[in-house]
């Protein structure tokens, strides 16, 4: 593998320039006028080449990307602070205006079809089918008027509030402005005289807090409210899909047609979320043991959502603020300082964990169920987000006599006519509607028993120090999530496609898995169905390794050490440090991703999943990186 990776190119160069100035003018009695102006230039250039030896397609792939961002931010505000009553009463207030402007320039280019891995850059020899790219220039602006204030009494009672009126260029002129606000309060019980006799002596600090507010989120796209057009590709016919019916040229001229997957909607606006939180902070044993707990509830009612249209309307999709989601859960943290503060030995242990639940609270068309047949997921009011839509695997067939028989026709269970006939070694899916015919129309279901949301997740960290020596280890864990082995599915699916796809993309190392090879293997519980490279002579594919089946669902349980470091910091007062003119000297070694435990034996890395629980990484785990270094300051 090391030799195969030698042909890989992966450079990533970045330039980040930040210029900022801040000025303040003291006026009267704790009132001041403040101004901050910031300019940021961010540029990133990437060159990438993946050699043919490690790609499933058996052909090289190159890409080039250039990204530039210019940001100007101007913030002008009045601030006020006053303390009175011998310092018992403290008041702060801020009133201001903020302008934020961003301009983006992007260029992307990619190509396949490299005859030799010695060529790692994109040149002019590629055909239209082998090369693709695009450029874009976009900008957005945000204008805000805001105010916030707080009051506390002897650090015992605290109340604060905020108000913001935001206007975004991403939205239509009639809906671009929105008001957001919040209020919060806290009560420090250990500062309360009448509770002092009641609280145990080991309680050093106890505070309860609560907050409520409404905030807003802009959509990611700068121009989603506009309609769009498709351009032709110089004579390459494309776009026959759905109801677009577009050819790319007309009379030899590049065609420009509406994009029927994107309807203009100048009513697109902010996604507004109402949230409340309640929490407690507790320190015990002279603050050596710290406990924090917080519960939350987040309700989003104006979520952007793609709504579908019938074909006769002329358009396929349009976005609108018409969906709702409710998230709720809790977060907790425990931190323990093992040794007293005066000791040369220091050992801090920190454990944090959280639990989140969600469900769909609103959908368009009278809360009608939404099923995405292309991506095989769905949304149902009252059920969690991102449910898989799948065939349910019952067994791998060893003998055709195992097939259930229709009592009315005497015919055994079969697949739809476009599939190959069932034979031993094939997966048998559950016939949900009982018609003895397996097909996508009736036997795909939302797998409500599987969810990519963990039952619990968190991390455990260790920080140890003795004089100049230190040892740090940081870890994270997740338990209870169901994930989909998308990477392995992509490899195996090539064996069940017509043509030479299995030869070009399916020749992967699958020795770690067991497959059906002979009658009895299904009953013995092998991992996967038979690997039958499909040819036209056997009647087409059965799609036995299709992605939308429970075969690929696996446990997402894992615990991994993400970073470990060890080092020594020299005391700057030591003689040799003074002799060589150093004010700081530290030597260290660190390792990224040194260890991972996971329950699944089929998934390469259970920590590498997206929000829908799909694995990624092209079959490779996160890299283990070892670093040795010296940190000095003169």
Short mmCIF file of N, CA and C in Angstrom, two decimals, residues 376-474:
data_model
loop_
_atom_site.label_atom_id
_atom_site.label_comp_id
_atom_site.label_asym_id
_atom_site.label_seq_id
_atom_site.Cartn_x
_atom_site.Cartn_y
_atom_site.Cartn_z
N UNK A 376 -33.45 7.43 -0.57
CA UNK A 376 -33.91 6.38 0.34
C UNK A 376 -33.92 6.80 1.81
N UNK A 377 -34.57 7.92 2.07
CA UNK A 377 -34.84 8.32 3.44
C UNK A 377 -36.18 9.03 3.46
N UNK A 378 -36.71 9.28 4.63
CA UNK A 378 -38.00 9.92 4.70
C UNK A 378 -38.22 10.67 5.99
N UNK A 379 -39.26 11.52 5.99
CA UNK A 379 -39.65 12.28 7.16
C UNK A 379 -41.13 12.02 7.43
N UNK A 380 -41.44 11.75 8.69
CA UNK A 380 -42.82 11.53 9.12
C UNK A 380 -43.02 12.33 10.40
N UNK A 381 -44.10 13.10 10.46
CA UNK A 381 -44.38 13.89 11.66
C UNK A 381 -44.50 12.96 12.87
N UNK A 382 -43.77 13.31 13.92
CA UNK A 382 -43.77 12.51 15.14
C UNK A 382 -42.66 11.48 15.21
N UNK A 383 -41.91 11.30 14.11
CA UNK A 383 -40.81 10.33 14.09
C UNK A 383 -39.48 11.07 13.95
N UNK A 384 -38.36 10.42 14.31
CA UNK A 384 -37.06 11.09 14.24
C UNK A 384 -36.67 11.45 12.81
N UNK A 385 -35.70 12.33 12.70
CA UNK A 385 -35.15 12.72 11.40
C UNK A 385 -34.33 11.59 10.80
N UNK A 386 -34.17 11.65 9.47
CA UNK A 386 -33.20 10.83 8.74
C UNK A 386 -33.43 9.33 8.92
N UNK A 387 -34.68 8.90 8.83
CA UNK A 387 -34.96 7.48 8.86
C UNK A 387 -34.59 6.85 7.52
N UNK A 388 -33.99 5.67 7.57
CA UNK A 388 -33.63 4.95 6.36
C UNK A 388 -34.89 4.34 5.72
N UNK A 389 -34.95 4.35 4.40
CA UNK A 389 -36.01 3.67 3.65
C UNK A 389 -35.38 2.45 2.98
N UNK A 390 -35.77 1.25 3.41
CA UNK A 390 -34.98 0.07 3.06
C UNK A 390 -35.86 -1.16 2.89
N UNK A 391 -35.30 -2.15 2.15
CA UNK A 391 -35.79 -3.52 2.22
C UNK A 391 -35.33 -4.13 3.55
N UNK A 392 -36.16 -4.96 4.13
CA UNK A 392 -35.81 -5.66 5.37
C UNK A 392 -35.27 -7.04 5.02
N UNK A 393 -34.01 -7.31 5.33
CA UNK A 393 -33.40 -8.61 5.03
C UNK A 393 -33.92 -9.67 5.99
N UNK A 394 -34.51 -10.75 5.44
CA UNK A 394 -34.97 -11.87 6.26
C UNK A 394 -33.93 -12.98 6.35
N UNK A 395 -33.37 -13.39 5.21
CA UNK A 395 -32.39 -14.47 5.22
C UNK A 395 -31.70 -14.54 3.87
N UNK A 396 -30.62 -15.33 3.81
CA UNK A 396 -29.95 -15.68 2.56
C UNK A 396 -30.42 -17.07 2.19
N UNK A 397 -30.96 -17.23 1.00
CA UNK A 397 -31.60 -18.49 0.64
C UNK A 397 -30.56 -19.57 0.31
N UNK A 398 -30.76 -20.77 0.87
CA UNK A 398 -29.90 -21.92 0.57
C UNK A 398 -30.51 -22.82 -0.48
N UNK A 399 -31.84 -22.88 -0.52
CA UNK A 399 -32.54 -23.78 -1.44
C UNK A 399 -33.86 -23.12 -1.81
N UNK A 400 -34.27 -23.28 -3.08
CA UNK A 400 -35.50 -22.64 -3.55
C UNK A 400 -36.73 -23.12 -2.80
N UNK A 401 -36.64 -24.29 -2.17
CA UNK A 401 -37.78 -24.79 -1.41
C UNK A 401 -38.08 -23.92 -0.19
N UNK A 402 -37.14 -23.04 0.18
CA UNK A 402 -37.37 -22.15 1.32
C UNK A 402 -38.33 -21.01 0.99
N UNK A 403 -38.55 -20.76 -0.31
CA UNK A 403 -39.38 -19.63 -0.70
C UNK A 403 -40.83 -19.88 -0.31
N UNK A 404 -41.50 -18.88 0.25
CA UNK A 404 -42.93 -19.03 0.54
C UNK A 404 -43.73 -19.13 -0.76
N UNK A 405 -44.83 -19.87 -0.72
CA UNK A 405 -45.64 -20.13 -1.90
C UNK A 405 -47.00 -19.45 -1.76
N UNK A 406 -47.40 -18.77 -2.82
CA UNK A 406 -48.70 -18.12 -2.85
C UNK A 406 -49.80 -19.19 -2.86
N UNK A 407 -50.66 -19.24 -1.84
CA UNK A 407 -51.67 -20.31 -1.78
C UNK A 407 -52.73 -20.21 -2.87
N UNK A 408 -52.85 -19.04 -3.51
CA UNK A 408 -53.87 -18.88 -4.53
C UNK A 408 -53.36 -19.25 -5.92
N UNK A 409 -52.06 -19.06 -6.16
CA UNK A 409 -51.51 -19.35 -7.49
C UNK A 409 -50.58 -20.55 -7.49
N UNK A 410 -50.08 -20.93 -6.33
CA UNK A 410 -49.12 -22.01 -6.27
C UNK A 410 -47.72 -21.61 -6.70
N UNK A 411 -47.50 -20.31 -6.95
CA UNK A 411 -46.20 -19.82 -7.39
C UNK A 411 -45.39 -19.33 -6.19
N UNK A 412 -44.07 -19.58 -6.21
CA UNK A 412 -43.24 -19.12 -5.09
C UNK A 412 -42.97 -17.62 -5.18
N UNK A 413 -42.49 -17.09 -4.08
CA UNK A 413 -42.08 -15.69 -4.03
C UNK A 413 -41.07 -15.40 -5.13
N UNK A 414 -41.22 -14.25 -5.78
CA UNK A 414 -40.30 -13.87 -6.84
C UNK A 414 -40.05 -12.37 -6.78
N UNK A 415 -39.04 -11.93 -7.53
CA UNK A 415 -38.78 -10.51 -7.66
C UNK A 415 -39.44 -9.96 -8.90
N UNK A 416 -39.45 -8.65 -9.05
CA UNK A 416 -40.11 -8.06 -10.21
C UNK A 416 -39.40 -8.48 -11.49
N UNK A 417 -40.06 -8.32 -12.62
CA UNK A 417 -39.60 -8.91 -13.88
C UNK A 417 -38.26 -8.35 -14.33
N UNK A 418 -37.91 -7.14 -13.91
CA UNK A 418 -36.64 -6.55 -14.34
C UNK A 418 -35.44 -7.16 -13.63
N UNK A 419 -35.69 -7.95 -12.59
CA UNK A 419 -34.59 -8.55 -11.84
C UNK A 419 -34.32 -9.96 -12.35
N UNK A 420 -33.12 -10.45 -12.05
CA UNK A 420 -32.81 -11.85 -12.32
C UNK A 420 -33.66 -12.75 -11.44
N UNK A 421 -33.88 -14.00 -11.90
CA UNK A 421 -34.65 -14.95 -11.11
C UNK A 421 -33.91 -15.29 -9.82
N UNK A 422 -34.66 -15.49 -8.75
CA UNK A 422 -34.06 -15.83 -7.46
C UNK A 422 -33.37 -17.18 -7.55
N UNK A 423 -32.18 -17.27 -7.00
CA UNK A 423 -31.47 -18.55 -6.93
C UNK A 423 -30.69 -18.59 -5.62
N UNK A 424 -30.22 -19.78 -5.21
CA UNK A 424 -29.50 -19.90 -3.94
C UNK A 424 -28.34 -18.91 -3.85
N UNK A 425 -28.19 -18.35 -2.66
CA UNK A 425 -27.15 -17.36 -2.42
C UNK A 425 -27.65 -15.94 -2.46
N UNK A 426 -28.91 -15.75 -2.93
CA UNK A 426 -29.47 -14.41 -3.00
C UNK A 426 -30.06 -14.00 -1.65
N UNK A 427 -30.10 -12.70 -1.36
CA UNK A 427 -30.81 -12.24 -0.16
C UNK A 427 -32.32 -12.27 -0.41
N UNK A 428 -33.07 -12.63 0.61
CA UNK A 428 -34.52 -12.60 0.52
C UNK A 428 -35.03 -11.52 1.46
N UNK A 429 -35.77 -10.58 0.87
CA UNK A 429 -36.30 -9.46 1.64
C UNK A 429 -37.74 -9.75 2.05
N UNK A 430 -38.18 -9.03 3.04
CA UNK A 430 -39.51 -9.26 3.59
C UNK A 430 -40.59 -8.75 2.63
N UNK A 431 -41.56 -9.60 2.36
CA UNK A 431 -42.69 -9.25 1.50
C UNK A 431 -43.73 -8.53 2.35
N UNK A 432 -43.61 -7.22 2.42
CA UNK A 432 -44.39 -6.46 3.39
C UNK A 432 -45.88 -6.43 3.08
N UNK A 433 -46.24 -6.41 1.81
CA UNK A 433 -47.67 -6.33 1.50
C UNK A 433 -48.28 -7.70 1.19
N UNK A 434 -47.48 -8.77 1.25
CA UNK A 434 -48.01 -10.12 1.12
C UNK A 434 -48.48 -10.50 -0.26
N UNK A 435 -47.93 -9.88 -1.33
CA UNK A 435 -48.37 -10.23 -2.68
C UNK A 435 -47.42 -11.21 -3.36
N UNK A 436 -46.43 -11.71 -2.63
CA UNK A 436 -45.45 -12.69 -3.13
C UNK A 436 -44.66 -12.15 -4.32
N UNK A 437 -44.52 -10.83 -4.38
CA UNK A 437 -43.72 -10.17 -5.41
C UNK A 437 -42.89 -9.09 -4.74
N UNK A 438 -41.57 -9.25 -4.76
CA UNK A 438 -40.69 -8.25 -4.17
C UNK A 438 -40.46 -7.12 -5.16
N UNK A 439 -40.71 -5.88 -4.75
CA UNK A 439 -40.41 -4.73 -5.59
C UNK A 439 -40.32 -3.48 -4.73
N UNK A 440 -39.84 -2.40 -5.35
CA UNK A 440 -39.62 -1.16 -4.61
C UNK A 440 -40.92 -0.46 -4.24
N UNK A 441 -41.96 -0.68 -5.02
CA UNK A 441 -43.20 0.05 -4.79
C UNK A 441 -43.87 -0.32 -3.48
N UNK A 442 -43.77 -1.60 -3.09
CA UNK A 442 -44.56 -2.06 -1.95
C UNK A 442 -43.73 -2.57 -0.78
N UNK A 443 -42.45 -2.85 -0.99
CA UNK A 443 -41.69 -3.55 0.05
C UNK A 443 -40.55 -2.73 0.64
N UNK A 444 -40.38 -1.51 0.20
CA UNK A 444 -39.46 -0.60 0.88
C UNK A 444 -40.22 0.09 2.01
N UNK A 445 -39.60 0.21 3.17
CA UNK A 445 -40.27 0.82 4.32
C UNK A 445 -39.29 1.71 5.06
N UNK A 446 -39.84 2.67 5.79
CA UNK A 446 -39.02 3.46 6.69
C UNK A 446 -38.64 2.59 7.88
N UNK A 447 -37.34 2.37 8.04
CA UNK A 447 -36.86 1.47 9.09
C UNK A 447 -36.85 2.21 10.42
N UNK A 448 -38.00 2.28 11.06
CA UNK A 448 -38.12 3.05 12.30
C UNK A 448 -37.35 2.43 13.45
N UNK A 449 -36.95 1.16 13.31
CA UNK A 449 -36.19 0.52 14.39
C UNK A 449 -34.71 0.90 14.35
N UNK A 450 -34.28 1.59 13.29
CA UNK A 450 -32.89 2.02 13.17
C UNK A 450 -32.83 3.55 13.17
N UNK A 451 -31.82 4.09 13.85
CA UNK A 451 -31.66 5.54 13.90
C UNK A 451 -30.18 5.88 14.01
N UNK A 452 -29.71 6.88 13.25
CA UNK A 452 -28.30 7.29 13.36
C UNK A 452 -28.01 8.16 14.57
N UNK A 453 -29.02 8.42 15.40
CA UNK A 453 -28.83 9.25 16.59
C UNK A 453 -28.33 8.38 17.74
N UNK A 454 -27.19 8.70 18.35
CA UNK A 454 -26.68 7.87 19.46
C UNK A 454 -27.59 7.96 20.68
N UNK A 455 -27.58 6.88 21.46
CA UNK A 455 -28.26 6.93 22.76
C UNK A 455 -27.51 7.83 23.72
N UNK A 456 -26.19 7.82 23.61
CA UNK A 456 -25.35 8.69 24.44
C UNK A 456 -24.02 8.88 23.73
N UNK A 457 -23.44 10.05 23.87
CA UNK A 457 -22.14 10.34 23.29
C UNK A 457 -21.42 11.33 24.19
N UNK A 458 -20.10 11.39 24.04
CA UNK A 458 -19.35 12.30 24.90
C UNK A 458 -17.86 12.08 24.76
N UNK A 459 -17.13 12.42 25.83
CA UNK A 459 -15.68 12.29 25.80
C UNK A 459 -15.11 12.14 27.19
N UNK A 460 -13.88 11.65 27.25
CA UNK A 460 -13.17 11.49 28.51
C UNK A 460 -11.74 11.98 28.30
N UNK A 461 -11.29 12.93 29.14
CA UNK A 461 -9.98 13.56 28.98
C UNK A 461 -9.16 13.42 30.26
N UNK A 462 -7.86 13.27 30.08
CA UNK A 462 -6.92 13.16 31.19
C UNK A 462 -5.82 14.20 30.99
N UNK A 463 -5.54 14.98 32.02
CA UNK A 463 -4.43 15.92 32.02
C UNK A 463 -3.59 15.67 33.27
N UNK A 464 -2.36 15.21 33.07
CA UNK A 464 -1.46 14.90 34.18
C UNK A 464 -0.23 15.80 34.08
N UNK A 465 0.24 16.29 35.23
CA UNK A 465 1.42 17.16 35.25
C UNK A 465 2.18 16.96 36.55
N UNK A 466 3.49 16.84 36.42
CA UNK A 466 4.37 16.81 37.60
C UNK A 466 5.58 17.70 37.29
N UNK A 467 5.61 18.83 37.97
CA UNK A 467 6.64 19.83 37.71
C UNK A 467 6.66 20.14 36.21
N UNK A 468 7.75 19.86 35.51
CA UNK A 468 7.81 20.20 34.09
C UNK A 468 7.22 19.15 33.17
N UNK A 469 6.95 17.96 33.69
CA UNK A 469 6.43 16.87 32.86
C UNK A 469 4.92 16.97 32.71
N UNK A 470 4.43 16.57 31.54
CA UNK A 470 2.98 16.54 31.36
C UNK A 470 2.59 15.40 30.42
N UNK A 471 1.39 14.92 30.62
CA UNK A 471 0.80 13.88 29.78
C UNK A 471 -0.67 14.22 29.58
N UNK A 472 -1.11 14.24 28.32
CA UNK A 472 -2.50 14.56 28.01
C UNK A 472 -3.07 13.48 27.10
N UNK A 473 -4.32 13.15 27.32
CA UNK A 473 -5.02 12.20 26.45
C UNK A 473 -6.48 12.63 26.35
N UNK A 474 -6.96 12.70 25.11
CA UNK A 474 -8.34 13.13 24.86
C UNK A 474 -9.04 12.03 24.06
#
